[in-house]
Amino acid sequence: MSPKKQNEEDPHVSDSDTDSTYEDSSAADDDDGDSFGSPSESESEPAAGDDSEPDEHGESDSSGLHQEESDSSEDEVAPRNTVGDVPLHWYDDEPHIGYDIKGKKIKKKDKLDKLGSFLANVDDSKNWRKVYDEYNDEEVELTKDEVKLVRRLLKNRAPHADFNPYPDYVDWFKWDGAKHPLSNAPEPKRRFIPSKWEAKKVVQYVRAIRKGLITFDKPKEEDGPYLLWEDDSGLTEKSNHLAYIPAPKQRLPGNEESYNPPLEYIPTQEEINSYQLMYEEDRPKFIPKRFTSMRSIPAYENAMKECFERCLDLYLCPRVRKKRLNIDPESLKPKLPSRKELKPYPTACYIEYKGHEDAVTSISVEPSGQWIASGSSDGTVRIWEVETGRCLRRWDVGEAVNCVAWNPLPDVHILAVSLGQDVLILNTHLGDDEEQKKIKELLSVDTSTPSDDSGNSATSVRWLQDDKHGAIKLKFFKTVTAVEWHRKGDYFSTVMPAGESRAVLIHHLSKKLTQKLPFKLHGLAVRSTFHPSRSIFFICTKQSVRVYDLLKRKLIKKLDTGLREASSIAVHPGGDNLIVGSKEGKLCWFDMDLSSKPYKTLKCHPKDINNVVYHRSYPLFASCSDDCNAYVFHGMVYSDLNQNPLIVPLEILRGHTSSDGRGILDCKFHPRQPWLFTAGADKLIKLYCH
Amino acid sequence: MVKAVKHYRPPGKKKEGNAAKFVTRSQALKQLQINLPLFRKLCILKGVTPREPKKKFKGTHQTYYHVKDVAFLHHEPLLEIHREIRVHERKIKKAEAKKNLERAKRLREKTPKPKIDRIIRQRYPRFVDALGELDDCLSMVHLFAALPAAESKKIDIECVHKCRRLAHEWQAFISRTHKLRKAFVSVKGIYYQAEVEGQKITWLTPHSLQQVVSDDVDVITMLNFLQLYEPLLGFVNFRLYHSINLKYPPILDPRLEALAADLYALSRYANANVNAVPSVVNSEASQVAESEQGDAKPKRDDIEHEKSELRLAQLQHQLPTNEPGALMQLVEEAASEEEVDQDTRECKNLFKDLKFFLSREFFLRLYLLRKLILQPSFGGIVSWEGEGAPFQESDQSITHQIVDRDSQGHKFLSREYVQPQWVFDSVNARIILPTVDYMVGRIPPPHLSPFIDYEEEGAYIPDYAKTIKQLQAAARKEVLPLPGVGKEDLEDPQNILVEGIMDRAEANQAAQRKQKMMMLEQQYHNDLKKELQGVTYGKMDSNVDKQTSTGEESTDNAQQKDDADDMGTLMMSRKKRKLLEAMKISNERKQAKNDLIKQRKKKIDEAHKKN
């Protein structure tokens, strides 16, 4: 077979023919049919050809793979595959791998099993050069040159070592014999004379520079530090601006911030765990840690953050000068006169009056100070002898007693008792016969009298004779909470909080008359009281105290207590001062000459104040409350108008026990001695003496 | 005439009260016609802070500024410069958009720069004012000197370098003039306290490790502050260097700088300059100086070797009899004669005659510097392992080697190997502490804060503070020996005195014991007397009863005391009562803290005893 003939049939192959021959020189001689050179050639040839002989291979770039195979096949004796560029797995199940040039099937060769091939490979030292060519189903052994080629290709270099990628440029044009230059034009004049336009431009620039229109960038001068504060000895704080407050310095670190603090500064694990339970803002920001050597201290992770927070403080926080008091807290307390100098005052409990079967709601002391009357919610009124604690008399009135009040006249031994919607005027049967006769006269009600009473209060109150107790009974239409006698003993006032316009009524005992107040009441009346020496009447409503002149029938004053709910009122025997107790436990002292606002407000009780009283002769006053304490104060009023009253807390009287959330319900001073009676919800009456 | 309604303000009339004096922040912005970031920057630079008006007329959630403060900002030339900068930035943007890079570059170079010096002068009219508020400035500059430069965080490499340089200059001055008073190694960094012109300046240097720039920090605000602090520290340093006759900024030896011994280079610079310019304050001194300098100069010329020169500079501290050294002494004294106070002298002589060597682990750049700041300022001589060191490890005259590792392989017998904490504790205590506890490989005794005042009532005093106090007392006595001590004892005064101190403490305890004994004895005698008088047991019993009754009385008394307290508070005004309550609470809190520490201490002690 002649290669020429093949070439003519396939014009594409013709050029590659020449270079494939050198492969053949090594391979074609041995006729044993295995063409080891050809696959590698097919890989390497396009690249090698491109590099080494560009001019020859210019057109053969497009030559396909199979053609080159066919090209090499013509040199080989062995049948070459001609299936073309089809997926080879099409022939997986066939006994042949393809067809040779004549159309005959090429049989698959027998394959060694894995073990066999492995054993064969082990023995063969050239095994690493062998490559399996799947297309032709044969094994190819690479020569040394080919391995070199592959290696160079892997390194991205030209495959042939002798190829020079940067050859010197060889000018294609031969200049030697040229007679004429490329351009024959003569050199222009402008090449020899200075440019007019340039000169103009220069002049323009020069002028601009002279005029100062163009300025040059001055060389940058470093504005380094200089002596800023040369001599500031004469300078003082400048005053034309607002006062400058320097930022407070940061707190200096204590032992706990040390890298190696004493062991006791380090919190235990339990404490650290307990921090987790705290609110985030309460949690300590810094937990002390201990490192045994300086080399083991790590970088502090919050360094930047803390610096930043300080910056924020510096420019975002308003600066205010605050006086930091570095004083003993005790020095804040006001200087009060010693309590010893203010004696006598009640200090300790001496007598207990036992006998009531329920809370004692009210007590009243007889003007001479020998007897004390008490009313209780067990429906009894009792009279006790003060000094012995003996119960002299008891009345079963059958209803819880709200208030008892002894007539202030020493020879009229009668008692006003309020129970429910009634008020009883009881004869106590004390005193000699003459006095008793008078009292009996006083307490007899002529049944005809109410009818010719003036119309203003006839419907609200009825005066009745109570034969059971030998007393007068006044029937009201609402519950009466308080009864208060006038100093002359002929009048008394009653308070019915729910009575609206008829809440406060004044009764004339000798005439058996009842009068409505000619004033409009503002708010819910709580207590009322008479002035100790003048015809002035005080009505305490929930939020204010109103002072009326009964003779002139007009309002004199309105006192703002500022309390939420007043509960009791007492007037100083002098008449110009009064105290108001409230249900929030506050005590207001009013100086009526001074102002309509409280002169002093004392927050002494945590619970409701039930009653407040003045002593008639000693400068004492007291308050009792549901917290089972009674406070005794020294309240000195001076006749000099310029001097404010002196108030000194003296004693806290304890001893009562709480029942049903109520403590001391009433307290009264002894008329002559500095003794205090207290009536508790624990069924006891106590006497505190000095 | 129309009667004016209370809250009505006629159109022409001015505002009154708080509404006239204060404006809210948004009003101020509107008035100044600037945006919020610029306003903040100006506030930072000018030191304008919000105010707290008595009546917040626009609500409590607003920030208020004083009208005068806003006017103060309004007249500020910086405002104009920042407007120019904004205009300039627009030009640059335009040039860049037109691809006119040349112009953009030129414009960028020509961007006006705000000058801070006038503002600094305005804020701190006197130098002392500036020193008084230097704390934050120093802490911040030291922090930035330790930060990694990060493009994304807008921290410039130049800025970091500048901060580092300024910090070193400051440190050099402090150590040069022996101004350092206290140093404290905390977890957060190392605190230093120096006293300059009567102002106590405390600053924090972070540990020389990688600092993290966290995201929850607004770096721009910090950079605004730095814009003020950098020049401020520059001016302060200038003034300080000026005061000790040195040129500022100092020119440093580039070789040493490269060797990470900036501070050492600085101190050398200072030494050399002082030598070269002999003072003329004192004519006698100057004459001596000139004659001596003549001697010294050829000597210096001879010494070509760099290392030996370095060493000489260091040695000048140590050898007052040496010729250049003597000169130094003269100059130094002349320069700082008026301000040498007791403290400075004490600090200067603390480590006198001691020679230190720092082991290799201190060659960490900043660590070394920090060590250095301690040593020269307290009069010792220091060397370290590495290039440019004044003397080698093998030098026999080294007295202390400072080591921070588990164990030291090769040991010289002539020196003591101590942990770095020893230096700090000695400086704070102002005495040379015994090195036994600080030996290499041991856990050192607790490092206590020098900033705590233990004199304060109720303060908890750690054990080690007590021992230090005893040692201090011993050292003080060293100067004034006891009259009763014999001559043979005087030979070893230190030992004797330490013993003496211990005796004193013991004596106190003994006295207390004695008192107790006396009391018991008295009681016993009384009993005896009674027996002699023939008092029956029954009466004795009654006596006992009385005692018990007194016990009851005491409870009564307690009740009464409580009552008395209540009475006192009853009569107080509400304001005072609240104040009293607040004081009580804070006192209790303090007490609780101390109690907790004491409790822990007790537990630890018990655990120790068990073991």
PDB file of C-alpha atoms in Angstrom, chain A residues 258-260 293-295 297, chain B residues 180-186 189-193 203 205 207 350-351 356 358 362 366-375 377-378 402 404 418-433 438 444-451 464 468 472:
ATOM      1  CA  SER A 258      -6.111  44.222  89.779  1.00  0.00           C
ATOM      2  CA  TYR A 259      -4.791  41.418  87.617  1.00  0.00           C
ATOM      3  CA  ASN A 260      -3.896  39.601  90.810  1.00  0.00           C
ATOM      4  CA  SER A 293       1.517  35.988  86.289  1.00  0.00           C
ATOM      5  CA  MET A 294       1.684  39.048  84.151  1.00  0.00           C
ATOM      6  CA  ARG A 295       2.338  37.126  80.983  1.00  0.00           C
ATOM      7  CA  ILE A 297      -3.101  38.621  81.166  1.00  0.00           C
TER       8      ILE A 297
ATOM      9  CA  LEU B 180       5.679  59.054  87.834  1.00  0.00           C
ATOM     10  CA  ARG B 181       4.060  58.353  91.164  1.00  0.00           C
ATOM     11  CA  LYS B 182       1.964  55.229  90.924  1.00  0.00           C
ATOM     12  CA  ALA B 183       1.460  52.352  88.557  1.00  0.00           C
ATOM     13  CA  PHE B 184      -1.127  49.647  88.713  1.00  0.00           C
ATOM     14  CA  VAL B 185      -1.536  46.561  86.565  1.00  0.00           C
ATOM     15  CA  SER B 186      -5.203  45.861  86.147  1.00  0.00           C
ATOM     16  CA  GLY B 189      -4.565  47.674  81.218  1.00  0.00           C
ATOM     17  CA  ILE B 190      -1.924  49.453  83.205  1.00  0.00           C
ATOM     18  CA  TYR B 191      -2.821  52.589  85.068  1.00  0.00           C
ATOM     19  CA  TYR B 192      -0.170  55.218  85.643  1.00  0.00           C
ATOM     20  CA  GLN B 193      -0.359  58.279  87.767  1.00  0.00           C
ATOM     21  CA  TRP B 203      -3.998  57.411  82.399  1.00  0.00           C
ATOM     22  CA  THR B 205      -2.476  52.106  78.708  1.00  0.00           C
ATOM     23  CA  HIS B 207      -2.132  45.730  77.335  1.00  0.00           C
ATOM     24  CA  LEU B 350      13.964  54.592  94.941  1.00  0.00           C
ATOM     25  CA  PHE B 351      15.955  52.259  92.729  1.00  0.00           C
ATOM     26  CA  PHE B 356      18.052  45.729  86.252  1.00  0.00           C
ATOM     27  CA  LEU B 358      14.882  42.426  81.525  1.00  0.00           C
ATOM     28  CA  PHE B 362       9.973  41.651  77.535  1.00  0.00           C
ATOM     29  CA  LEU B 366       5.314  48.026  74.160  1.00  0.00           C
ATOM     30  CA  TYR B 367       5.882  45.879  77.125  1.00  0.00           C
ATOM     31  CA  LEU B 368       9.467  46.814  77.111  1.00  0.00           C
ATOM     32  CA  LEU B 369       8.640  50.429  76.822  1.00  0.00           C
ATOM     33  CA  ARG B 370       6.373  50.240  79.740  1.00  0.00           C
ATOM     34  CA  LYS B 371       9.015  48.617  81.809  1.00  0.00           C
ATOM     35  CA  LEU B 372      11.378  51.308  80.765  1.00  0.00           C
ATOM     36  CA  ILE B 373       9.124  54.025  81.913  1.00  0.00           C
ATOM     37  CA  LEU B 374       9.330  52.618  85.353  1.00  0.00           C
ATOM     38  CA  GLN B 375      13.008  52.157  85.606  1.00  0.00           C
ATOM     39  CA  SER B 377      11.975  57.468  86.342  1.00  0.00           C
ATOM     40  CA  PHE B 378      12.841  55.808  89.573  1.00  0.00           C
ATOM     41  CA  ILE B 402      13.168  40.648  85.899  1.00  0.00           C
ATOM     42  CA  ASP B 404       8.251  36.515  83.603  1.00  0.00           C
ATOM     43  CA  VAL B 418      12.074  38.566  90.404  1.00  0.00           C
ATOM     44  CA  GLN B 419       8.723  38.808  88.729  1.00  0.00           C
ATOM     45  CA  PRO B 420       7.671  42.125  87.188  1.00  0.00           C
ATOM     46  CA  GLN B 421       5.014  42.692  89.815  1.00  0.00           C
ATOM     47  CA  TRP B 422       7.785  43.349  92.305  1.00  0.00           C
ATOM     48  CA  VAL B 423       8.731  46.501  90.447  1.00  0.00           C
ATOM     49  CA  PHE B 424       5.182  47.808  90.482  1.00  0.00           C
ATOM     50  CA  ASP B 425       4.601  46.988  94.114  1.00  0.00           C
ATOM     51  CA  SER B 426       7.902  48.549  95.144  1.00  0.00           C
ATOM     52  CA  VAL B 427       7.105  51.703  93.234  1.00  0.00           C
ATOM     53  CA  ASN B 428       3.690  51.988  94.817  1.00  0.00           C
ATOM     54  CA  ALA B 429       4.989  51.309  98.285  1.00  0.00           C
ATOM     55  CA  ARG B 430       7.991  53.597  97.753  1.00  0.00           C
ATOM     56  CA  ILE B 431      10.251  51.069  99.368  1.00  0.00           C
ATOM     57  CA  ILE B 432      12.237  48.160  98.029  1.00  0.00           C
ATOM     58  CA  LEU B 433      10.145  45.205  99.006  1.00  0.00           C
ATOM     59  CA  TYR B 438       8.286  37.510  94.056  1.00  0.00           C
ATOM     60  CA  PRO B 444       3.273  36.501  93.716  1.00  0.00           C
ATOM     61  CA  PRO B 445       1.363  38.114  96.579  1.00  0.00           C
ATOM     62  CA  PRO B 446      -1.768  40.043  95.579  1.00  0.00           C
ATOM     63  CA  HIS B 447      -1.248  43.177  93.553  1.00  0.00           C
ATOM     64  CA  LEU B 448      -3.050  45.979  95.347  1.00  0.00           C
ATOM     65  CA  SER B 449      -4.376  49.178  93.923  1.00  0.00           C
ATOM     66  CA  PRO B 450      -2.369  52.224  95.015  1.00  0.00           C
ATOM     67  CA  PHE B 451      -5.396  54.452  94.480  1.00  0.00           C
ATOM     68  CA  TYR B 464      -0.971  42.412 102.186  1.00  0.00           C
ATOM     69  CA  ILE B 468       3.318  46.664 103.293  1.00  0.00           C
ATOM     70  CA  GLN B 472       7.055  51.058 105.140  1.00  0.00           C
TER      71      GLN B 472
END
